[in-house]
Every structure is written in C-alpha cells, then in structure tokens.
Coordinates of C-alpha atoms and ligand atoms in Angstrom, one line a residue:
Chain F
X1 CA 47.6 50.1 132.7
X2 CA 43.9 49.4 133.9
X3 CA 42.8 49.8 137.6
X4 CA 39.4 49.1 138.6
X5 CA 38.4 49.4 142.6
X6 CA 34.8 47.9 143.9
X7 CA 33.6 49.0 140.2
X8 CA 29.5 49.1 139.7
X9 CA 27.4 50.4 137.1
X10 CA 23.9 50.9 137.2
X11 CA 21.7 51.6 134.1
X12 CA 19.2 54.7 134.4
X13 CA 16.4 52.0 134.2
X14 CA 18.1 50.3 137.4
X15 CA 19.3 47.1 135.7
X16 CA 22.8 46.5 137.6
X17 CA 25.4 45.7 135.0
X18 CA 28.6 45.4 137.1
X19 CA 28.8 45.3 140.9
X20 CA 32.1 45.2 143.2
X21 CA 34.3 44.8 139.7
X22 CA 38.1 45.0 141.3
X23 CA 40.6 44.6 138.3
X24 CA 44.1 45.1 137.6
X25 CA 45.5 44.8 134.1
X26 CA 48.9 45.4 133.3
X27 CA 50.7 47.1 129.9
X28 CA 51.4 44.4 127.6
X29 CA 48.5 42.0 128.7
X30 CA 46.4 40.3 126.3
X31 CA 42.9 39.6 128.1
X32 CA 40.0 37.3 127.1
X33 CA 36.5 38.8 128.7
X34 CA 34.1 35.9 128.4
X35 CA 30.8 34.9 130.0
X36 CA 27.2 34.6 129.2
X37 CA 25.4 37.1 127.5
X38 CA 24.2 40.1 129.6
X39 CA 27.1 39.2 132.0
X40 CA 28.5 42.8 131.0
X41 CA 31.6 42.3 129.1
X42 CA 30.3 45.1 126.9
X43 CA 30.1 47.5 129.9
X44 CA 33.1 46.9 131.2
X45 CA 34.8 47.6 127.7
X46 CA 32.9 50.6 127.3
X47 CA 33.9 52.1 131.0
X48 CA 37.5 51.6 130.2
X49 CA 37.2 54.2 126.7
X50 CA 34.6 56.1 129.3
X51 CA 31.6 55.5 126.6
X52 CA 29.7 55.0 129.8
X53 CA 30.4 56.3 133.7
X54 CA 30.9 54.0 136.4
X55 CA 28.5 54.5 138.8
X56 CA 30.4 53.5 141.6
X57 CA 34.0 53.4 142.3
X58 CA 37.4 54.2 140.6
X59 CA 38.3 53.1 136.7
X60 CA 41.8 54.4 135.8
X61 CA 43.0 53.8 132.4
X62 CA 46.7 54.6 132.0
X63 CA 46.7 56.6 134.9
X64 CA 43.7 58.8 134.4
X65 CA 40.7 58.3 136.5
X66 CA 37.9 58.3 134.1
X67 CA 35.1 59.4 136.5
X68 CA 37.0 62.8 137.1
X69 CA 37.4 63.0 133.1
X70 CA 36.1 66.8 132.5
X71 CA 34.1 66.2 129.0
X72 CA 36.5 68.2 127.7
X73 CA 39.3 65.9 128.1
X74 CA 37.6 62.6 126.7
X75 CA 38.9 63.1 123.4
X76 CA 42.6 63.5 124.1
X77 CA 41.5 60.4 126.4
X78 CA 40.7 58.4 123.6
X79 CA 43.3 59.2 121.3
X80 CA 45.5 57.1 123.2
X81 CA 42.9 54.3 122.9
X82 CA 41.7 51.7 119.7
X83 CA 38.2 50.4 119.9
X84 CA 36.8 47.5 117.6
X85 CA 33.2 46.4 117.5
X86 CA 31.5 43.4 116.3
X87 CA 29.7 45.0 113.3
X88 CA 33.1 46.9 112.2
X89 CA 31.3 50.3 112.0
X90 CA 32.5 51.2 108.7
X91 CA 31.8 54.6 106.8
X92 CA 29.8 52.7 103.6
X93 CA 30.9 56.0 101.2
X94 CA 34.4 55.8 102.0
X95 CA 36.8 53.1 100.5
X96 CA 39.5 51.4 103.0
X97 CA 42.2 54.3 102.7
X98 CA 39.7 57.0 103.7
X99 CA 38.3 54.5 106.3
X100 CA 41.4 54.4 108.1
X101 CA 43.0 57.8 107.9
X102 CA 39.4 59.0 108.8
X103 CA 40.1 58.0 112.0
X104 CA 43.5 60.3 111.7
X105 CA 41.6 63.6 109.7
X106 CA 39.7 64.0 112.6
X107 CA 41.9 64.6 115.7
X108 CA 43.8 66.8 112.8
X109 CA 47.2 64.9 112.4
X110 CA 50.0 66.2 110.6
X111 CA 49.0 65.6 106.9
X112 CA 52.5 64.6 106.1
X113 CA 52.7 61.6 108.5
X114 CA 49.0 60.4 107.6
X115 CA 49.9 58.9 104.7
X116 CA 52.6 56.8 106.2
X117 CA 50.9 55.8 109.0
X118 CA 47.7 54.6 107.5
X119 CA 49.9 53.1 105.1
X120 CA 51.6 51.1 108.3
X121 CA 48.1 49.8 109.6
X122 CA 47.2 48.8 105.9
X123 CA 50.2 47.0 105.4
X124 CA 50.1 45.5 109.1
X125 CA 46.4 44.2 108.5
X126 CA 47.3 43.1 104.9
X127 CA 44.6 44.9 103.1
X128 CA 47.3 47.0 101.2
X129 CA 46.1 45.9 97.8
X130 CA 42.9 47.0 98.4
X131 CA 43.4 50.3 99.7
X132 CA 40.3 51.6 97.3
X133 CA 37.6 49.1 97.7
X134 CA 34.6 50.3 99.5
X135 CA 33.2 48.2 102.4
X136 CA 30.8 46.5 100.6
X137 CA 32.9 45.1 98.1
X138 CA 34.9 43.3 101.0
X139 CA 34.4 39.9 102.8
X140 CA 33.7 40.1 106.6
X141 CA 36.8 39.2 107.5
X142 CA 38.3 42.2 105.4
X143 CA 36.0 44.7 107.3
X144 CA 37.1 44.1 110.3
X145 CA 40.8 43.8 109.3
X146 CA 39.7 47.8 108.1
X147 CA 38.2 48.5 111.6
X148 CA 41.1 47.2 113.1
X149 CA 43.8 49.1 111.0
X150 CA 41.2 52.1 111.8
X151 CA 42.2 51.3 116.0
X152 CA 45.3 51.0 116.0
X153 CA 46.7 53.4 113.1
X154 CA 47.3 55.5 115.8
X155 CA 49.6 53.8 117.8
X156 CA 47.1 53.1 120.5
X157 CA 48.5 51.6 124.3
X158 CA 45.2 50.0 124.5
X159 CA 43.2 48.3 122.2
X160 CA 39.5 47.5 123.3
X161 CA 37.4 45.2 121.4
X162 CA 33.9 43.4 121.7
X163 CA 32.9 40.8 120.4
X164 CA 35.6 41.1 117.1
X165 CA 35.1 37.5 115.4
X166 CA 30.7 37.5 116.2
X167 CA 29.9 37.4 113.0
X168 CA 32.8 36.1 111.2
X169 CA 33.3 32.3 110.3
X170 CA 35.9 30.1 112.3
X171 CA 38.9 29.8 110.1
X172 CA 38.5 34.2 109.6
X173 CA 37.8 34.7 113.1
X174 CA 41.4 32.3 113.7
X175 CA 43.3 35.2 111.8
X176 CA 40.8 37.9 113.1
X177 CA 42.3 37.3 116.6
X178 CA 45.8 35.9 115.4
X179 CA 46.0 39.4 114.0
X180 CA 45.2 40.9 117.6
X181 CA 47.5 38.7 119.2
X182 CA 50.2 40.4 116.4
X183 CA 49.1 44.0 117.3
X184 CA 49.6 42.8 121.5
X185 CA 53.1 42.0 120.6
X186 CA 53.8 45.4 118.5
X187 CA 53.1 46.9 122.0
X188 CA 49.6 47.6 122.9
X189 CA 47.5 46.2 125.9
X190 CA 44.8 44.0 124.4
X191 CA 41.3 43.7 126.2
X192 CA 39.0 41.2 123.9
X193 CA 35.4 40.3 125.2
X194 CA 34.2 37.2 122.9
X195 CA 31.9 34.1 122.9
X196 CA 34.8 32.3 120.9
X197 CA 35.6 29.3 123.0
X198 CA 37.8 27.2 120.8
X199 CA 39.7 30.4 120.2
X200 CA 40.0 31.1 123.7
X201 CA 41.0 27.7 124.4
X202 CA 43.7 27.7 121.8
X203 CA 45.2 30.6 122.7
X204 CA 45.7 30.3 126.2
X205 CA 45.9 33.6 127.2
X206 CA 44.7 35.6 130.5
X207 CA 40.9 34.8 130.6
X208 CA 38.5 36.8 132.9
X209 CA 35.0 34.8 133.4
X210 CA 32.0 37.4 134.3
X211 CA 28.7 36.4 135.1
X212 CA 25.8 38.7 136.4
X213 CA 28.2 41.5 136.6
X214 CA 30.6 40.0 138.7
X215 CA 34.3 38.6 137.9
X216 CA 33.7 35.1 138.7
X217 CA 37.2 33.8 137.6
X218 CA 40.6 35.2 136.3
X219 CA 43.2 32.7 135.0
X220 CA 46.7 33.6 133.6
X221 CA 46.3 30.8 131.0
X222 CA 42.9 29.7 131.1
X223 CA 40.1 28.6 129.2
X224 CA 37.0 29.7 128.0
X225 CA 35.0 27.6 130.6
X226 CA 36.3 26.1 133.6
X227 CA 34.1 22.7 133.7
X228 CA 36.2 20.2 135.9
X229 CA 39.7 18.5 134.3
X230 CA 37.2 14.9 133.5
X231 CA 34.5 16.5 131.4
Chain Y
X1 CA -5.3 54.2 94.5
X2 CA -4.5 51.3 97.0
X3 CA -2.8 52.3 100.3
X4 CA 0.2 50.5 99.1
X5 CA 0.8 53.3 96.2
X6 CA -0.3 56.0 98.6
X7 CA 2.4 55.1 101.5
X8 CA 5.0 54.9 98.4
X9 CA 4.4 58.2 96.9
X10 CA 4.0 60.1 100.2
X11 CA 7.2 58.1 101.3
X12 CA 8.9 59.2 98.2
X13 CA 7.5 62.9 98.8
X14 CA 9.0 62.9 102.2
X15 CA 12.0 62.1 101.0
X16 CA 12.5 64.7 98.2
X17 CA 11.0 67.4 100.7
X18 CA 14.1 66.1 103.0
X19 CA 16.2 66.7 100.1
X20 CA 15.5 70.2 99.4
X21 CA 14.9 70.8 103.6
X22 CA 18.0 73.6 103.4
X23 CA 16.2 75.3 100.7
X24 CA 12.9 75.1 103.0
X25 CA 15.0 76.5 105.7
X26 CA 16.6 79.3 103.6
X27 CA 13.6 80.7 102.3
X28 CA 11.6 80.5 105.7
X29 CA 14.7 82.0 107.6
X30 CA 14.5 84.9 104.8
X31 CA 10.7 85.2 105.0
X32 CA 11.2 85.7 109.2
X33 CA 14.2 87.6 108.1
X34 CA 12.2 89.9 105.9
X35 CA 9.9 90.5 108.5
X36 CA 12.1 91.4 111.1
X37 CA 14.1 94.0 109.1
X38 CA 10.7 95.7 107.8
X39 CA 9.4 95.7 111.0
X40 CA 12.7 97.2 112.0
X41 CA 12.5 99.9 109.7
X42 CA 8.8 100.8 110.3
X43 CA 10.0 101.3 114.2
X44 CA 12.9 103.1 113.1
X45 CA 10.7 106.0 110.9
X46 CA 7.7 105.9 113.4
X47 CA 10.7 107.0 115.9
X48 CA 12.3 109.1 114.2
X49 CA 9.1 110.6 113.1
X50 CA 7.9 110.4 117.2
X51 CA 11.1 112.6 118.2
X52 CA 10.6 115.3 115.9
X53 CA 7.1 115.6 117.0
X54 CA 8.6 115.8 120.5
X55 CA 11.0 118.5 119.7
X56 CA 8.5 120.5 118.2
X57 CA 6.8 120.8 121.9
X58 CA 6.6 123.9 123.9
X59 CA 5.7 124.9 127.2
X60 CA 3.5 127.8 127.4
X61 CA 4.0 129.5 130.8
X62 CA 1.1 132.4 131.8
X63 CA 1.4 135.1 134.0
X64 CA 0.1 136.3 137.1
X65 CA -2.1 139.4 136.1
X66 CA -1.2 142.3 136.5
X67 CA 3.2 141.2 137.0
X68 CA 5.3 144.3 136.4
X69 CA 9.0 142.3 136.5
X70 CA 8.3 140.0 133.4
X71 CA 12.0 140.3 132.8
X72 CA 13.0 138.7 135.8
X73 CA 10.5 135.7 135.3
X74 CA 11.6 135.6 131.9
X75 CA 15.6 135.0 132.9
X76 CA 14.3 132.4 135.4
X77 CA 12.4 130.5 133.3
X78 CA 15.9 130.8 130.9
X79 CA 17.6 129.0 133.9
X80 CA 15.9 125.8 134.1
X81 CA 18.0 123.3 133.1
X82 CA 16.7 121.6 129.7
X83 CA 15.3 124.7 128.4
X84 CA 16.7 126.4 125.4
X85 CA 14.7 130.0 125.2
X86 CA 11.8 131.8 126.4
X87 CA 10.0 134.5 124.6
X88 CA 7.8 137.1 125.9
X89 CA 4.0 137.0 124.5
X90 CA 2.3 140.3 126.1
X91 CA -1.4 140.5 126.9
X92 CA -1.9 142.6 124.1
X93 CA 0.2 140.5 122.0
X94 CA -1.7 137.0 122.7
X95 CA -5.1 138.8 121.9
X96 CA -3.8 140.1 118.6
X97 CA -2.8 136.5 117.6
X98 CA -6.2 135.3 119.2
X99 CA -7.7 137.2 116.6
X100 CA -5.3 136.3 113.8
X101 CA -6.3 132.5 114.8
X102 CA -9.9 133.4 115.1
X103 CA -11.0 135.1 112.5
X104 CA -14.6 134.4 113.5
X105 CA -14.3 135.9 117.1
X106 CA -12.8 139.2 115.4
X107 CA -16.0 140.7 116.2
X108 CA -16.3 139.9 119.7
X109 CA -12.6 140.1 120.3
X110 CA -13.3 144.1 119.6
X111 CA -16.2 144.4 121.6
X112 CA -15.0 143.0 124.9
X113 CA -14.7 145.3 128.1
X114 CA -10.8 144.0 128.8
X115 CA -8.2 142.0 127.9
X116 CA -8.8 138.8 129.5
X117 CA -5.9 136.7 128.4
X118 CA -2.9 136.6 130.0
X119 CA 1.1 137.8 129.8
X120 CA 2.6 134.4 128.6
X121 CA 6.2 133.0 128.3
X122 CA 6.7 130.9 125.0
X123 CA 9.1 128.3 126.4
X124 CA 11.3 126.7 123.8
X125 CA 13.4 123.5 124.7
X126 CA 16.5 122.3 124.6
X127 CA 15.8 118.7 126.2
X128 CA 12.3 118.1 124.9
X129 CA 12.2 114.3 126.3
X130 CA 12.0 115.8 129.8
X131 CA 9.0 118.5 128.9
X132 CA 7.2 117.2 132.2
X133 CA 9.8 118.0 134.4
X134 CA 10.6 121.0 133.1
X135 CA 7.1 122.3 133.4
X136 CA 7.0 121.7 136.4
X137 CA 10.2 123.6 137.5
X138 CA 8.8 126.3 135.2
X139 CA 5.1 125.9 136.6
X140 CA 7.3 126.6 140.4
X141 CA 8.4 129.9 139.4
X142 CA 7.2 132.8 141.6
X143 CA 4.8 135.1 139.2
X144 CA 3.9 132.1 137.1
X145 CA 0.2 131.5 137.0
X146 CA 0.4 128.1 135.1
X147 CA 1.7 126.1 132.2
X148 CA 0.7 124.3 129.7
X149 CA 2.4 122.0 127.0
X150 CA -0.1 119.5 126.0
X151 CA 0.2 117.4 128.0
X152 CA -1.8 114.6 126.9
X153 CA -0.5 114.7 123.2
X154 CA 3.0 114.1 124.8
X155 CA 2.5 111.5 126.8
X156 CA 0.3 109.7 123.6
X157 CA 2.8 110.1 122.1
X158 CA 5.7 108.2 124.2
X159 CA 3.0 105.7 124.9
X160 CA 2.9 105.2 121.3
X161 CA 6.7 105.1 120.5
X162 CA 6.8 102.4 123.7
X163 CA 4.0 99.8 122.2
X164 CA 5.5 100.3 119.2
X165 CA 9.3 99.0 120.4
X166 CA 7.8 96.3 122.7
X167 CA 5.3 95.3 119.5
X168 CA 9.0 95.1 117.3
X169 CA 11.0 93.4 120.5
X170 CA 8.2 90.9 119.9
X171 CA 8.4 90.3 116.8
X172 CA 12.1 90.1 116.6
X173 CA 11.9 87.4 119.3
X174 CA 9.3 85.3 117.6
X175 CA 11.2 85.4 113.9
X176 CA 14.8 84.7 115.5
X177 CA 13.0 81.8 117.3
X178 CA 11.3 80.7 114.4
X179 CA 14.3 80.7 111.9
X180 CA 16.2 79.3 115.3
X181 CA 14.1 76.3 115.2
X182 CA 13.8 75.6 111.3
X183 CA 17.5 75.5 111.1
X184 CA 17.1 73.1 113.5
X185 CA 15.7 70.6 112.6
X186 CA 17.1 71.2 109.2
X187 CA 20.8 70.3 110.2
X188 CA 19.4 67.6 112.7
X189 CA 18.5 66.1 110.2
X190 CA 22.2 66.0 108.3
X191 CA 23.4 65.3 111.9
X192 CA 21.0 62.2 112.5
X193 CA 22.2 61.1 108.9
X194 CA 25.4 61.1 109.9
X195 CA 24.8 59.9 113.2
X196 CA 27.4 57.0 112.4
X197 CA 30.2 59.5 111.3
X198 CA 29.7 61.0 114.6
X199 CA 29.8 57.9 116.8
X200 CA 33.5 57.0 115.1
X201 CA 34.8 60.6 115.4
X202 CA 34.1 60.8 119.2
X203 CA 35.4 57.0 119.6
X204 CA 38.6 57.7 117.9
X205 CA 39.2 60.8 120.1
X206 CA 38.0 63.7 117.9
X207 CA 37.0 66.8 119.6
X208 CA 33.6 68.3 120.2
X209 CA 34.7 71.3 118.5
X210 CA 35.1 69.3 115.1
X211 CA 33.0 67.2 114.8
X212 CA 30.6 70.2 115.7
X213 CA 32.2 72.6 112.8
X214 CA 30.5 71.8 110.0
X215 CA 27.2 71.8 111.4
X216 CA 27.7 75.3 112.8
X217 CA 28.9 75.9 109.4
X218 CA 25.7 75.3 107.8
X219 CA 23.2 76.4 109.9
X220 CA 25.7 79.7 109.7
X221 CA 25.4 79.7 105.8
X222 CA 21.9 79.1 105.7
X223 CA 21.0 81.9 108.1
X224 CA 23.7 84.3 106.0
X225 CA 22.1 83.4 103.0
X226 CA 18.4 83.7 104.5
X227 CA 19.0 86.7 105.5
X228 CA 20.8 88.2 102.6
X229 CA 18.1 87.2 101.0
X230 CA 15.6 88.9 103.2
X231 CA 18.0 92.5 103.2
X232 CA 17.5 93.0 99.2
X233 CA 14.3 92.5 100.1
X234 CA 14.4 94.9 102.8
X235 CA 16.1 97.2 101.0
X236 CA 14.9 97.3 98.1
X237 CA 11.4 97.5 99.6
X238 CA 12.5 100.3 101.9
X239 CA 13.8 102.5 98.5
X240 CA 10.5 102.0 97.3
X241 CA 8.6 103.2 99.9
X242 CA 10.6 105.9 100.7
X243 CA 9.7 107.1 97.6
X244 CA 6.1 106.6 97.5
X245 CA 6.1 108.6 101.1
X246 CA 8.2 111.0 99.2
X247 CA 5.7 111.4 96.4
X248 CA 2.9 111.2 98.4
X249 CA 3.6 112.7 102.0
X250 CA 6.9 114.9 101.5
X251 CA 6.5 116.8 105.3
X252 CA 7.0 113.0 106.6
X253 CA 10.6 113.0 107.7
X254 CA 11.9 109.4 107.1
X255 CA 15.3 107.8 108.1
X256 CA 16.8 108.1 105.1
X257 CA 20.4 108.2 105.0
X258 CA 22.8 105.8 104.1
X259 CA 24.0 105.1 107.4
X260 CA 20.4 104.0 108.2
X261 CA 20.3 101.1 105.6
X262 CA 23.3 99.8 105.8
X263 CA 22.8 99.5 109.5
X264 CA 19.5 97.9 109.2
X265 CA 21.3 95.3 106.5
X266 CA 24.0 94.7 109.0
X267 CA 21.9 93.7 111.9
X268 CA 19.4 91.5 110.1
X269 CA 23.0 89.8 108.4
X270 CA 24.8 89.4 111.6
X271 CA 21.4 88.2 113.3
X272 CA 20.9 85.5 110.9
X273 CA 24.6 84.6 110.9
X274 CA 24.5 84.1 114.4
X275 CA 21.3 82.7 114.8
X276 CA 22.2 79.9 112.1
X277 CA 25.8 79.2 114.0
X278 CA 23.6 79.0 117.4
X279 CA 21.0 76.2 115.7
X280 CA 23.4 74.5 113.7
X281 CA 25.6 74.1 117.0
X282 CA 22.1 73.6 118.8
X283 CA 21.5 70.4 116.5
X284 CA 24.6 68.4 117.4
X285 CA 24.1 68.4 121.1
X286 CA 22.0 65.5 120.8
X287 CA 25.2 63.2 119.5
X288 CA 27.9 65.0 121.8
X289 CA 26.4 65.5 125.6
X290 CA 27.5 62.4 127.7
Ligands
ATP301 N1 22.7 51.4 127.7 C1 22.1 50.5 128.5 N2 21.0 50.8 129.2 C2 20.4 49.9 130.0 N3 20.8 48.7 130.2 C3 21.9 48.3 129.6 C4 22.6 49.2 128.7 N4 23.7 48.5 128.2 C5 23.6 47.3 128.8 N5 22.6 47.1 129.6 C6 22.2 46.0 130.4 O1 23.4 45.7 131.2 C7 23.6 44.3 131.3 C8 25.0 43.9 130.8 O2 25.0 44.2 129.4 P1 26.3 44.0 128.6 O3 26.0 44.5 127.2 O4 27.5 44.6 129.3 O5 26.5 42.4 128.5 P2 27.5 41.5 127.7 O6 28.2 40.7 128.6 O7 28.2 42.4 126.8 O8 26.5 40.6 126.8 P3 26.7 40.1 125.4 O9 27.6 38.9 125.5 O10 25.3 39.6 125.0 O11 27.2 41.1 124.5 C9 22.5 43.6 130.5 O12 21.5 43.2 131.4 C10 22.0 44.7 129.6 O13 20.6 44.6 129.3
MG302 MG1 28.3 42.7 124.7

C-alpha cells in the first residue's frame, strides 16, 4: 500500500524535515506515527496525500509514485484517499449533511448514490440524528466524528490522519480512535500520527517512533515510548 | 474622536466597501469599457474618414513639351497596374482652367507671350493606398516630364491614421489591463474568503477545473455586465454624435451602418467576457499551484 525508499524532505527555508525515511506499509495496517514535536509526523502524512513533494527519493501510495504525479492527476489521486486533521476543518455555514456530502459534490458523484452514501458515513460515525446541526452547535468530539464521516464517505483504501484526538478530552478521544480502529476493519489502511500515549499503549497496534526526521523505531505491537521493561 | 472610534468606523468602512467590491469592479470595468469602445469608434470614423481622403488622390503626370504621341503615353500610363484611368489635360486646356481657378491672373494669363504650362495626364486610381508606387512607375514613362500627387498630404495623412491605431492599441491595452486587474483582486478576495472551501475541495480530490468554475464565472459575469454596461453607453453615445456631426458637418462621412455598431458592441462584449473569465481564473491560482 505505502512504499517509501531513502525518503527526505527539505523545507524551502532549508529546515530538513525527513532524511533517509525507508517505509513499507501494507493494506489493512493500522499505524501509530508518534514522536516529539517537529519530529515530522505531519510531513510524512502530508507526502503520502502529495500535500507536499518529497525532496528526495521514491513515495508510492497504492502503486503510484507521487513525485511523478502530473498536477493534473492529484485529484483522482486523492479521491482514493481520507484525510483528518486535528482542528476538523469544518465548513461553519454548512450543517453535518452538507459537510459530508460536500466532500462527494465536488469530485461530482452520481447524485443518486450521494444520498446513500453520506447516509452510510453518518450512520457509521453515529451522528445520524443530527444530520442538520451546524458545527458549532456540536461538541468536539462530534466535529471530528463529521470530519471523519467527510474521509471516509468515499470509501477511501487509505485514511490519513494527524493528530485526530489533540484537542479532544480522554474518554472522546477513546471513541475518536475506537472509531478509527472500526473504519481499519471495514477495509481501509489506517495511518494516525498522535501524542496520545495511553491510547497508543492500549491499543497495541503497529507503532512507528520518529525523531528529527528519522524512523527511530517500528514495532508490530508496541508502545508509545519504549523506556526499558523496569521503568 | 479617539483613535479607538476612528480605527472602528474605518474598519467598518472597509468592510462595507468589501461588500459592494463587485459593484466597484462593475462599474470601473464599464468605465474602462466605455472608454475602449469610444476610442474604438473615434479610430473607426477618423479611418474611414482617412481612406476616403485617400481615394480622392490623383496623380498628375506632365508632359515633355512639345510630345506629339500623347495617345501612346496615355495608354501607358492606363497600363500600370493600380491605376484606374487617365485623362488627357491639353496645354491649352490646363491654362483655361488656370484661369477659371485664378480669376485674378485673368489679366496676365492673356497677356503672356506663350503657353507655359504643360500637356498633363489626370491619373485616376484604382489602388489609391499604393499612390507612391504608382507614381513612380508613371513618373518612368518615356515622354513623361514629372508627376505630382501631393505628396506630403498623403503621406500626413497615413502618418496620421498610424498614430491614431497605435494611440487606440494603447489604450485598449491599458483599459483591458485595468479591468484585468480590478477583477482581480475583486474575486481574490471571494477566493481568499473561501480559502478554507478550497483547501477541503483539493484534499478530498476535487479537480482544479471545479473548484476554479465559479470564480471564472464571476469575474466572466462581472466583465459581461461591465461591459454591457459600457456598450449602451457606447452606443447610445455614438447615435448621438452621429447626429450632431450630421447636423453640424453633413460632408463628414461616418461609419454609420448597422453592421458597424453591432460590431463595435460585440468586441467590447466578448472582450470583457473574456477578460473577466481570464481574472477570475487569474485569482484562484494563488490556492491551486503546488
Ligand atoms: N511548510 C513548512 N515550511 C517549512 N518548514 C516546515 C513546514 N512544515 C514543517 N516544517 C518543519 O519541519 C519539521 C517537521 O515538522 P512536522 O510538522 O512534520 O513535525 P510533527 O512531527 O508533525 O510535529 P508536531 O507533533 O508538533 O505536529 C519542523 O521543524 C517544522 O518546523
Ligand atoms: Mg504535526
């Protein structure tokens, strides 16, 4: 699913975000990206939905070299792909329905099957029942259930998300990534960068430590930190 | 007033010119509009007026004194391409319309010893754009003294008709860049408003092409509108002076045929249709390179 060969990327004001990144993911994963801030989790996600441009070596996403993506091509790219930020990025003047199948208007799906499928998400997320609130009339927790039925109400392979629970509190970031963990076994590849160690401990999934833009650990069922089995 | 109140009001002004920014934009795109077409027009009639002129030219070609074959000069002069007839103008003939010109030299016309004018061709032309070639391929003939066809009213005049195009190329650069720019910034500003619209159509895979489309959309209707605007104007201004020159100048021969107007309200419509699409699309480039 995710190929990444002696992977670096260099800022245009020369601050070195990833250097010699090699990477293998594979369909079906479900990967914790932790590691201090500025370790560039956020780059990596953003390579692998070709926000950004690697500045050195190969990134290939479900087969497709992203570095030899004409910009013509990014979209159908992407369509293929669900992205989830820490601050939801919501439309404020749209309610939860029109949130979602925003997300399905604009790469001009078939009317007839938007209903149905933004329906799905809404229903998969559990936010049915309040298909017409507007953003601001929901919790945090809510929001990013929205952003998330937004991601994947188009039957993404790969869901990308950074930083999902950073501003939500414990017990709604538990069903925040519960819910991720739900959408992982529907199908899709799941890629999560987070700061959430006891969530990352509980889970015990694949976690993949960075520090200074390096991959400094990658465990099949680890931890958020690796500190020594007596601390 | 405290600087407090004085940062809120001009805030608040801001913020209501913002708001009415597409009416800015129309209006200034029809003022630039307006002055386009008019300036259009004026080149148009200064032409049309500049060509008749030019086809009222004639080459006058004189005589060698004393040339018996006339005839044969004359069917010469016939043979150069571009020139549409040639009319004999005798010695005898040029000083009797000497002295229908001059009525004041009547007197001394009569007293002189000899004819001193010459046997003369009247050259008419077919191609009257290419006079100064043509006199010279008449001026060539064998029994041909010299010619003459004005030459420094033609070539003031073709001088004229040239500053006048590049002064209207100028102008229609400067107003299509002008509206260009005002619609603009006008849509970047809806774009930068809906900056975050943009960011989540690109992420979930939309294509440049739509999320462009409405942006070309407007800056297409605002420089339709503009310039519709600006073409009543245009029009209406042109029927009027028409008129006037009519009234007050009727030799003046001005473009006035319906083909002429609806042309003119075509371009300027058309221009500021695609000058809006180009700006509005112009605008959005901003969100959508990589
Ligand atoms: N667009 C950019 N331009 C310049 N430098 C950038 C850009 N984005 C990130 N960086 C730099 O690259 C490095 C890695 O940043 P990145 O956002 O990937 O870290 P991160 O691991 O996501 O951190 P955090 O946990 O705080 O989100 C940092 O030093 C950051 O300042
Ligand atoms: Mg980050």
């Amino acid at each position: 699913m995710i190929q990444l060969r002696g992977v670096g990327k260099i800022f245009s004001n020369n601050v070195v975000a990833l250097s010699g990144v090699d990477l293998d993911i594979k369909r079906g994963d479900f990967v914790f990206l932790v590691g201090p801030s500025g370790a560039g989790k956020s780059t990596l996600l953003s390579l692998l939905y070709r926000g950004v441009k690697p500045t050195r070596g190969d990134v290939v996403v479900n087969g497709v070299n992203v570095k030899s993506l004409k910009h013509g091509d990014v979209c159908g790219f992407r369509r293929k792909l669900g992205v989830i930020f820490q601050d939801f990025k919501l439309l404020p003047d749209r309610n939860v329905y029109n949130n979602v199948s925003f997300a399905l208007e604009v790469i001009e799906a078939p009317p007839k099957d938007v209903a149905k499928r933004v329906g799905k998400a809404l229903d998969l997320v559990g936010l049915t029942m309040k298909a017409k609130a507007r953003p601001n009339q929901l919790s945090g927790g809510e929001q990013q259930r929205v952003a998330i039925a937004r991601a994947i109400v188009n039957d993404p392979i790969l869901v990308l998300a950074d930083e999902p629970t950073g501003n939500l509190d414990p017990e709604t970031s538990r069903d925040i990534m519960e819910l991720l963990s739900d959408i992982n076994e529907l199908g899709s590849t799941v890629v999560c960068a987070t700061h959430n160690k006891s969530i990352v401990d509980e889970m015990r999934r694949r976690v993949i430590e960075m520090e200074h833009g390096k991959i400094i650990r990658d465990e099949r069922r680890g931890v958020y930190s690796f500190e020594g089995p007596f601390c | 007033m405290k600087a407090r109140s004085v940062k809120l009001i001009a805030g608040q002004t801001a913020r209501g010119l913002f708001r009415n920014f597409a009416l800015m934009a129309l209006v200034v795109v029809a003022a630039c509009m307006f002055v386009l077409g008019s300036t259009l027009a004026v080149a148009l009639n200064v032409t049309n007026i500049g060509l008749q002129l030019q086809r009222q030219v004639e080459i006058k070609a004189f005589l060698m004194d004393g040339l018996k074959d006339y005839a044969a000069v004359g069917s010469r002069i016939k043979a150069v391409p571009g020139v549409a007839d040639a009319i004999y103008i005798s010695k005898e003939e040029a000083l009797k319309r000497m002295a229908e010109d001059y009525p004041d030299y009547r007197e001394v016309i009569k007293t002189l010893p000899d004819n001193p004018l010459p046997a003369s061709f009247d050259v008419k032309l077919s191609d009257p754009k290419s006079v100064k070639e043509i006199a010279g391929a008449v001026g060539g003939i064998e029994g041909v003294e010299g010619v003459n066809y004005g030459q420094s009213y033609v070539e003031g005049l073709s001088s004229v008709l040239q500053v006048l195009w590049s002064f209207t190329a100028l102008v229609l650069v400067a107003m299509v860049f002008g509206s260009s720019i005002i619609v603009n910034n006008t849509i970047g500003i809806t774009v930068t408003a809906r900056r975050n619209e943009i960011e989540i159509m690109k992420l979930v895979g939309a294509s440049d092409g739509f999320i462009r489309a409405p942006f070309v959309l407007e800056g297409m209707i605002i420089g339709f509108v503009g310039s519709l605007l600006a073409g009543i104007g245009i029009i209406a201004g042109y029927e009027y002076a028409a008129r006037w020159v009519k009234d007050m100048a009727p030799f003046v021969p001005l473009v006035d045929a319906a083909w002429a107007k609806a042309g003119l309200l075509a371009v300027v419509l058309a221009l500021g249709a695609v000058l809006g699409a180009g700006a509005g699309r112009n605008a959005t480039n901003r969100y959508l390179k990589d």
